[in-house]
Amino acid sequence: CEFDAAGIGGQRHISVSAESCEQYGMVRDEDTVEWWESQPEQARQQLDGGAELPEALDTVSKFCDRDQKIWANSPAFDVVLLEDAYRRCFKQPPWEFWNTRDMRTVRDLLPWPDELEHIETVPAGEHHALHDAIVQARKTRIALSRFQEVAGNE
């Protein structure tokens, strides 16, 4: 999802076929598979079907532009996996490496406001990537506004 000081903007959710990922040489992590198997049926249903990997990446590319900042809870995980998928499909990621940003770094730079801990991260019985992205964007947007307040007071 997109966000700025004004709020949450455009959003996209793309489910990708696990079989398609494997066809392009990506490997399932057994710990992750076990975690998903322990989730409620409602959450596991998201894993059924999905787009072919190249088409899913094309959708991501249409949503992003080269100058856009790419925020992740951990770019060393999320962005690295996405960039690997692009390489395996002989595609170029739609962002520049210097535009990746880390939410955890933002969290560590100032005391984390209490209200951020109370933003619900996962509704009961669910795990949904878009919902997680929206919650992370809300938290990051609030934390960044706190940085601006601190910087403006000095």
mmCIF file with all atom_site columns, C-alpha atoms in Angstrom:
data_model
loop_
_atom_site.group_PDB
_atom_site.id
_atom_site.type_symbol
_atom_site.label_atom_id
_atom_site.label_alt_id
_atom_site.label_comp_id
_atom_site.label_asym_id
_atom_site.label_entity_id
_atom_site.label_seq_id
_atom_site.pdbx_PDB_ins_code
_atom_site.Cartn_x
_atom_site.Cartn_y
_atom_site.Cartn_z
_atom_site.occupancy
_atom_site.B_iso_or_equiv
_atom_site.pdbx_formal_charge
_atom_site.auth_seq_id
_atom_site.auth_comp_id
_atom_site.auth_asym_id
_atom_site.auth_atom_id
_atom_site.pdbx_PDB_model_num
ATOM 1   C CA . CYS A 1 1   ? 0.000  0.000   0.000   1.00 0.00 ? 1   CYS A CA 1
ATOM 2   C CA . GLU A 1 2   ? 1.049  3.599   -0.463  1.00 0.00 ? 2   GLU A CA 1
ATOM 3   C CA . PHE A 1 3   ? 1.173  6.142   2.342   1.00 0.00 ? 3   PHE A CA 1
ATOM 4   C CA . ASP A 1 4   ? 2.274  9.677   3.050   1.00 0.00 ? 4   ASP A CA 1
ATOM 5   C CA . ALA A 1 5   ? 1.657  12.329  5.691   1.00 0.00 ? 5   ALA A CA 1
ATOM 6   C CA . ALA A 1 6   ? -1.969 12.611  4.555   1.00 0.00 ? 6   ALA A CA 1
ATOM 7   C CA . GLY A 1 7   ? -2.725 8.928   5.124   1.00 0.00 ? 7   GLY A CA 1
ATOM 8   C CA . ILE A 1 8   ? -2.997 5.563   3.404   1.00 0.00 ? 8   ILE A CA 1
ATOM 9   C CA . GLY A 1 9   ? -3.296 5.693   -0.377  1.00 0.00 ? 9   GLY A CA 1
ATOM 10  C CA . GLY A 1 10  ? -3.495 3.079   -3.104  1.00 0.00 ? 10  GLY A CA 1
ATOM 11  C CA . GLN A 1 11  ? -3.542 -0.580  -2.160  1.00 0.00 ? 11  GLN A CA 1
ATOM 12  C CA . ARG A 1 12  ? -3.008 -3.838  -4.030  1.00 0.00 ? 12  ARG A CA 1
ATOM 13  C CA . HIS A 1 13  ? -3.136 -7.459  -2.920  1.00 0.00 ? 13  HIS A CA 1
ATOM 14  C CA . ILE A 1 14  ? -1.814 -10.204 -5.153  1.00 0.00 ? 14  ILE A CA 1
ATOM 15  C CA . SER A 1 15  ? -1.944 -13.868 -4.271  1.00 0.00 ? 15  SER A CA 1
ATOM 16  C CA . VAL A 1 16  ? 0.787  -15.856 -6.032  1.00 0.00 ? 16  VAL A CA 1
ATOM 17  C CA . SER A 1 17  ? 0.606  -19.527 -6.901  1.00 0.00 ? 17  SER A CA 1
ATOM 18  C CA . ALA A 1 18  ? 3.075  -21.554 -4.813  1.00 0.00 ? 18  ALA A CA 1
ATOM 19  C CA . GLU A 1 19  ? 3.479  -23.948 -7.732  1.00 0.00 ? 19  GLU A CA 1
ATOM 20  C CA . SER A 1 20  ? 4.424  -21.059 -10.016 1.00 0.00 ? 20  SER A CA 1
ATOM 21  C CA . CYS A 1 21  ? 7.047  -19.895 -7.515  1.00 0.00 ? 21  CYS A CA 1
ATOM 22  C CA . GLU A 1 22  ? 8.510  -23.396 -7.423  1.00 0.00 ? 22  GLU A CA 1
ATOM 23  C CA . GLN A 1 23  ? 8.556  -23.534 -11.245 1.00 0.00 ? 23  GLN A CA 1
ATOM 24  C CA . TYR A 1 24  ? 10.827 -20.488 -11.156 1.00 0.00 ? 24  TYR A CA 1
ATOM 25  C CA . GLY A 1 25  ? 13.167 -22.104 -8.635  1.00 0.00 ? 25  GLY A CA 1
ATOM 26  C CA . MET A 1 26  ? 11.914 -20.516 -5.441  1.00 0.00 ? 26  MET A CA 1
ATOM 27  C CA . VAL A 1 27  ? 11.969 -22.795 -2.401  1.00 0.00 ? 27  VAL A CA 1
ATOM 28  C CA . ARG A 1 28  ? 9.370  -23.245 0.330   1.00 0.00 ? 28  ARG A CA 1
ATOM 29  C CA . ASP A 1 29  ? 10.590 -22.684 3.866   1.00 0.00 ? 29  ASP A CA 1
ATOM 30  C CA . GLU A 1 30  ? 9.421  -25.625 5.990   1.00 0.00 ? 30  GLU A CA 1
ATOM 31  C CA . ASP A 1 31  ? 9.043  -23.492 9.146   1.00 0.00 ? 31  ASP A CA 1
ATOM 32  C CA . THR A 1 32  ? 6.775  -21.123 7.215   1.00 0.00 ? 32  THR A CA 1
ATOM 33  C CA . VAL A 1 33  ? 4.754  -24.031 5.818   1.00 0.00 ? 33  VAL A CA 1
ATOM 34  C CA . GLU A 1 34  ? 4.304  -25.410 9.354   1.00 0.00 ? 34  GLU A CA 1
ATOM 35  C CA . TRP A 1 35  ? 3.248  -21.971 10.613  1.00 0.00 ? 35  TRP A CA 1
ATOM 36  C CA . TRP A 1 36  ? 0.610  -21.659 7.863   1.00 0.00 ? 36  TRP A CA 1
ATOM 37  C CA . GLU A 1 37  ? -0.647 -25.179 8.573   1.00 0.00 ? 37  GLU A CA 1
ATOM 38  C CA . SER A 1 38  ? -1.229 -24.151 12.209  1.00 0.00 ? 38  SER A CA 1
ATOM 39  C CA . GLN A 1 39  ? -3.412 -21.188 11.175  1.00 0.00 ? 39  GLN A CA 1
ATOM 40  C CA . PRO A 1 40  ? -7.224 -21.269 11.088  1.00 0.00 ? 40  PRO A CA 1
ATOM 41  C CA . GLU A 1 41  ? -8.873 -22.515 7.890   1.00 0.00 ? 41  GLU A CA 1
ATOM 42  C CA . GLN A 1 42  ? -9.964 -18.969 7.014   1.00 0.00 ? 42  GLN A CA 1
ATOM 43  C CA . ALA A 1 43  ? -6.338 -17.839 6.880   1.00 0.00 ? 43  ALA A CA 1
ATOM 44  C CA . ARG A 1 44  ? -5.117 -20.933 5.016   1.00 0.00 ? 44  ARG A CA 1
ATOM 45  C CA . GLN A 1 45  ? -7.678 -20.396 2.234   1.00 0.00 ? 45  GLN A CA 1
ATOM 46  C CA . GLN A 1 46  ? -5.558 -17.477 1.002   1.00 0.00 ? 46  GLN A CA 1
ATOM 47  C CA . LEU A 1 47  ? -2.935 -19.983 -0.097  1.00 0.00 ? 47  LEU A CA 1
ATOM 48  C CA . ASP A 1 48  ? -5.230 -21.656 -2.634  1.00 0.00 ? 48  ASP A CA 1
ATOM 49  C CA . GLY A 1 49  ? -4.690 -20.709 -6.255  1.00 0.00 ? 49  GLY A CA 1
ATOM 50  C CA . GLY A 1 50  ? -3.103 -17.400 -7.078  1.00 0.00 ? 50  GLY A CA 1
ATOM 51  C CA . ALA A 1 51  ? -1.543 -15.699 -10.066 1.00 0.00 ? 51  ALA A CA 1
ATOM 52  C CA . GLU A 1 52  ? 1.458  -16.953 -11.952 1.00 0.00 ? 52  GLU A CA 1
ATOM 53  C CA . LEU A 1 53  ? 4.635  -15.367 -10.576 1.00 0.00 ? 53  LEU A CA 1
ATOM 54  C CA . PRO A 1 54  ? 5.527  -13.282 -13.695 1.00 0.00 ? 54  PRO A CA 1
ATOM 55  C CA . GLU A 1 55  ? 2.008  -11.836 -13.914 1.00 0.00 ? 55  GLU A CA 1
ATOM 56  C CA . ALA A 1 56  ? 1.986  -11.023 -10.196 1.00 0.00 ? 56  ALA A CA 1
ATOM 57  C CA . LEU A 1 57  ? 5.302  -9.185  -10.562 1.00 0.00 ? 57  LEU A CA 1
ATOM 58  C CA . ASP A 1 58  ? 3.923  -7.265  -13.552 1.00 0.00 ? 58  ASP A CA 1
ATOM 59  C CA . THR A 1 59  ? 1.056  -6.106  -11.328 1.00 0.00 ? 59  THR A CA 1
ATOM 60  C CA . VAL A 1 60  ? 3.518  -4.957  -8.660  1.00 0.00 ? 60  VAL A CA 1
ATOM 61  C CA . SER A 1 61  ? 5.540  -3.135  -11.325 1.00 0.00 ? 61  SER A CA 1
ATOM 62  C CA . LYS A 1 62  ? 2.455  -1.266  -12.540 1.00 0.00 ? 62  LYS A CA 1
ATOM 63  C CA . PHE A 1 63  ? 1.737  -0.174  -8.965  1.00 0.00 ? 63  PHE A CA 1
ATOM 64  C CA . CYS A 1 64  ? 5.258  1.085   -8.171  1.00 0.00 ? 64  CYS A CA 1
ATOM 65  C CA . ASP A 1 65  ? 7.476  3.637   -9.832  1.00 0.00 ? 65  ASP A CA 1
ATOM 66  C CA . ARG A 1 66  ? 11.268 3.887   -9.791  1.00 0.00 ? 66  ARG A CA 1
ATOM 67  C CA . ASP A 1 67  ? 11.339 6.899   -7.443  1.00 0.00 ? 67  ASP A CA 1
ATOM 68  C CA . GLN A 1 68  ? 8.895  5.429   -4.930  1.00 0.00 ? 68  GLN A CA 1
ATOM 69  C CA . LYS A 1 69  ? 10.137 4.606   -1.435  1.00 0.00 ? 69  LYS A CA 1
ATOM 70  C CA . ILE A 1 70  ? 9.651  0.929   -0.609  1.00 0.00 ? 70  ILE A CA 1
ATOM 71  C CA . TRP A 1 71  ? 8.979  0.404   3.093   1.00 0.00 ? 71  TRP A CA 1
ATOM 72  C CA . ALA A 1 72  ? 9.162  -3.014  4.724   1.00 0.00 ? 72  ALA A CA 1
ATOM 73  C CA . ASN A 1 73  ? 9.238  -4.318  8.254   1.00 0.00 ? 73  ASN A CA 1
ATOM 74  C CA . SER A 1 74  ? 12.520 -5.778  7.129   1.00 0.00 ? 74  SER A CA 1
ATOM 75  C CA . PRO A 1 75  ? 13.815 -4.995  3.627   1.00 0.00 ? 75  PRO A CA 1
ATOM 76  C CA . ALA A 1 76  ? 16.483 -7.625  4.272   1.00 0.00 ? 76  ALA A CA 1
ATOM 77  C CA . PHE A 1 77  ? 13.648 -10.165 4.088   1.00 0.00 ? 77  PHE A CA 1
ATOM 78  C CA . ASP A 1 78  ? 10.624 -8.880  2.161   1.00 0.00 ? 78  ASP A CA 1
ATOM 79  C CA . VAL A 1 79  ? 12.435 -6.811  -0.459  1.00 0.00 ? 79  VAL A CA 1
ATOM 80  C CA . VAL A 1 80  ? 15.163 -9.419  -0.920  1.00 0.00 ? 80  VAL A CA 1
ATOM 81  C CA . LEU A 1 81  ? 12.536 -12.103 -1.627  1.00 0.00 ? 81  LEU A CA 1
ATOM 82  C CA . LEU A 1 82  ? 10.751 -9.844  -4.114  1.00 0.00 ? 82  LEU A CA 1
ATOM 83  C CA . GLU A 1 83  ? 13.988 -8.915  -5.863  1.00 0.00 ? 83  GLU A CA 1
ATOM 84  C CA . ASP A 1 84  ? 14.897 -12.606 -6.102  1.00 0.00 ? 84  ASP A CA 1
ATOM 85  C CA . ALA A 1 85  ? 11.512 -13.329 -7.695  1.00 0.00 ? 85  ALA A CA 1
ATOM 86  C CA . TYR A 1 86  ? 12.090 -10.551 -10.244 1.00 0.00 ? 86  TYR A CA 1
ATOM 87  C CA . ARG A 1 87  ? 15.528 -11.959 -11.125 1.00 0.00 ? 87  ARG A CA 1
ATOM 88  C CA . ARG A 1 88  ? 14.164 -15.489 -11.510 1.00 0.00 ? 88  ARG A CA 1
ATOM 89  C CA . CYS A 1 89  ? 11.557 -14.155 -13.960 1.00 0.00 ? 89  CYS A CA 1
ATOM 90  C CA . PHE A 1 90  ? 14.173 -12.087 -15.836 1.00 0.00 ? 90  PHE A CA 1
ATOM 91  C CA . LYS A 1 91  ? 12.503 -8.851  -14.791 1.00 0.00 ? 91  LYS A CA 1
ATOM 92  C CA . GLN A 1 92  ? 13.771 -5.642  -13.220 1.00 0.00 ? 92  GLN A CA 1
ATOM 93  C CA . PRO A 1 93  ? 12.310 -4.587  -9.844  1.00 0.00 ? 93  PRO A CA 1
ATOM 94  C CA . PRO A 1 94  ? 10.329 -1.341  -10.238 1.00 0.00 ? 94  PRO A CA 1
ATOM 95  C CA . TRP A 1 95  ? 12.296 0.448   -7.497  1.00 0.00 ? 95  TRP A CA 1
ATOM 96  C CA . GLU A 1 96  ? 15.876 1.546   -7.012  1.00 0.00 ? 96  GLU A CA 1
ATOM 97  C CA . PHE A 1 97  ? 17.794 -0.179  -4.214  1.00 0.00 ? 97  PHE A CA 1
ATOM 98  C CA . TRP A 1 98  ? 18.486 3.156   -2.519  1.00 0.00 ? 98  TRP A CA 1
ATOM 99  C CA . ASN A 1 99  ? 14.738 3.724   -2.102  1.00 0.00 ? 99  ASN A CA 1
ATOM 100 C CA . THR A 1 100 ? 14.168 0.802   0.293   1.00 0.00 ? 100 THR A CA 1
ATOM 101 C CA . ARG A 1 101 ? 13.286 1.803   3.859   1.00 0.00 ? 101 ARG A CA 1
ATOM 102 C CA . ASP A 1 102 ? 13.126 -0.150  7.121   1.00 0.00 ? 102 ASP A CA 1
ATOM 103 C CA . MET A 1 103 ? 10.252 0.271   9.558   1.00 0.00 ? 103 MET A CA 1
ATOM 104 C CA . ARG A 1 104 ? 12.247 -1.345  12.382  1.00 0.00 ? 104 ARG A CA 1
ATOM 105 C CA . THR A 1 105 ? 14.905 1.345   12.104  1.00 0.00 ? 105 THR A CA 1
ATOM 106 C CA . VAL A 1 106 ? 12.222 4.026   12.453  1.00 0.00 ? 106 VAL A CA 1
ATOM 107 C CA . ARG A 1 107 ? 10.907 2.193   15.484  1.00 0.00 ? 107 ARG A CA 1
ATOM 108 C CA . ASP A 1 108 ? 14.332 2.121   17.152  1.00 0.00 ? 108 ASP A CA 1
ATOM 109 C CA . LEU A 1 109 ? 15.244 5.781   16.605  1.00 0.00 ? 109 LEU A CA 1
ATOM 110 C CA . LEU A 1 110 ? 12.698 7.314   18.978  1.00 0.00 ? 110 LEU A CA 1
ATOM 111 C CA . PRO A 1 111 ? 10.640 5.955   21.829  1.00 0.00 ? 111 PRO A CA 1
ATOM 112 C CA . TRP A 1 112 ? 7.789  4.070   20.175  1.00 0.00 ? 112 TRP A CA 1
ATOM 113 C CA . PRO A 1 113 ? 4.503  5.854   20.962  1.00 0.00 ? 113 PRO A CA 1
ATOM 114 C CA . ASP A 1 114 ? 2.176  3.716   23.093  1.00 0.00 ? 114 ASP A CA 1
ATOM 115 C CA . GLU A 1 115 ? -0.730 4.166   20.686  1.00 0.00 ? 115 GLU A CA 1
ATOM 116 C CA . LEU A 1 116 ? 1.246  2.313   18.011  1.00 0.00 ? 116 LEU A CA 1
ATOM 117 C CA . GLU A 1 117 ? 1.303  -0.839  20.112  1.00 0.00 ? 117 GLU A CA 1
ATOM 118 C CA . HIS A 1 118 ? -2.498 -0.767  20.255  1.00 0.00 ? 118 HIS A CA 1
ATOM 119 C CA . ILE A 1 119 ? -3.068 -0.680  16.496  1.00 0.00 ? 119 ILE A CA 1
ATOM 120 C CA . GLU A 1 120 ? -4.451 -4.130  15.834  1.00 0.00 ? 120 GLU A CA 1
ATOM 121 C CA . THR A 1 121 ? -1.979 -6.083  13.749  1.00 0.00 ? 121 THR A CA 1
ATOM 122 C CA . VAL A 1 122 ? -3.972 -9.187  12.823  1.00 0.00 ? 122 VAL A CA 1
ATOM 123 C CA . PRO A 1 123 ? -7.717 -9.670  13.269  1.00 0.00 ? 123 PRO A CA 1
ATOM 124 C CA . ALA A 1 124 ? -8.583 -12.836 15.179  1.00 0.00 ? 124 ALA A CA 1
ATOM 125 C CA . GLY A 1 125 ? -8.267 -15.904 12.971  1.00 0.00 ? 125 GLY A CA 1
ATOM 126 C CA . GLU A 1 126 ? -6.650 -14.067 10.084  1.00 0.00 ? 126 GLU A CA 1
ATOM 127 C CA . HIS A 1 127 ? -3.304 -13.400 8.540   1.00 0.00 ? 127 HIS A CA 1
ATOM 128 C CA . HIS A 1 128 ? -3.498 -11.216 5.472   1.00 0.00 ? 128 HIS A CA 1
ATOM 129 C CA . ALA A 1 129 ? -0.530 -9.534  3.812   1.00 0.00 ? 129 ALA A CA 1
ATOM 130 C CA . LEU A 1 130 ? -2.473 -6.420  2.744   1.00 0.00 ? 130 LEU A CA 1
ATOM 131 C CA . HIS A 1 131 ? -3.830 -5.911  6.257   1.00 0.00 ? 131 HIS A CA 1
ATOM 132 C CA . ASP A 1 132 ? -0.308 -6.272  7.646   1.00 0.00 ? 132 ASP A CA 1
ATOM 133 C CA . ALA A 1 133 ? 0.994  -3.724  5.116   1.00 0.00 ? 133 ALA A CA 1
ATOM 134 C CA . ILE A 1 134 ? -1.734 -1.220  6.038   1.00 0.00 ? 134 ILE A CA 1
ATOM 135 C CA . VAL A 1 135 ? -0.996 -1.575  9.758   1.00 0.00 ? 135 VAL A CA 1
ATOM 136 C CA . GLN A 1 136 ? 2.745  -1.167  9.135   1.00 0.00 ? 136 GLN A CA 1
ATOM 137 C CA . ALA A 1 137 ? 2.078  1.909   6.988   1.00 0.00 ? 137 ALA A CA 1
ATOM 138 C CA . ARG A 1 138 ? -0.116 3.458   9.710   1.00 0.00 ? 138 ARG A CA 1
ATOM 139 C CA . LYS A 1 139 ? 2.534  2.840   12.355  1.00 0.00 ? 139 LYS A CA 1
ATOM 140 C CA . THR A 1 140 ? 5.344  4.168   10.173  1.00 0.00 ? 140 THR A CA 1
ATOM 141 C CA . ARG A 1 141 ? 3.348  7.258   9.188   1.00 0.00 ? 141 ARG A CA 1
ATOM 142 C CA . ILE A 1 142 ? 2.651  8.080   12.864  1.00 0.00 ? 142 ILE A CA 1
ATOM 143 C CA . ALA A 1 143 ? 6.284  7.469   13.864  1.00 0.00 ? 143 ALA A CA 1
ATOM 144 C CA . LEU A 1 144 ? 7.564  9.663   11.019  1.00 0.00 ? 144 LEU A CA 1
ATOM 145 C CA . SER A 1 145 ? 5.212  12.469  12.062  1.00 0.00 ? 145 SER A CA 1
ATOM 146 C CA . ARG A 1 146 ? 6.740  12.184  15.561  1.00 0.00 ? 146 ARG A CA 1
ATOM 147 C CA . PHE A 1 147 ? 10.191 12.614  14.021  1.00 0.00 ? 147 PHE A CA 1
ATOM 148 C CA . GLN A 1 148 ? 8.996  15.784  12.320  1.00 0.00 ? 148 GLN A CA 1
ATOM 149 C CA . GLU A 1 149 ? 7.593  17.087  15.600  1.00 0.00 ? 149 GLU A CA 1
ATOM 150 C CA . VAL A 1 150 ? 10.902 16.427  17.385  1.00 0.00 ? 150 VAL A CA 1
ATOM 151 C CA . ALA A 1 151 ? 12.925 17.953  14.548  1.00 0.00 ? 151 ALA A CA 1
ATOM 152 C CA . GLY A 1 152 ? 10.649 21.024  14.528  1.00 0.00 ? 152 GLY A CA 1
ATOM 153 C CA . ASN A 1 153 ? 11.114 21.552  18.260  1.00 0.00 ? 153 ASN A CA 1
ATOM 154 C CA . GLU A 1 154 ? 14.903 21.733  18.129  1.00 0.00 ? 154 GLU A CA 1
#
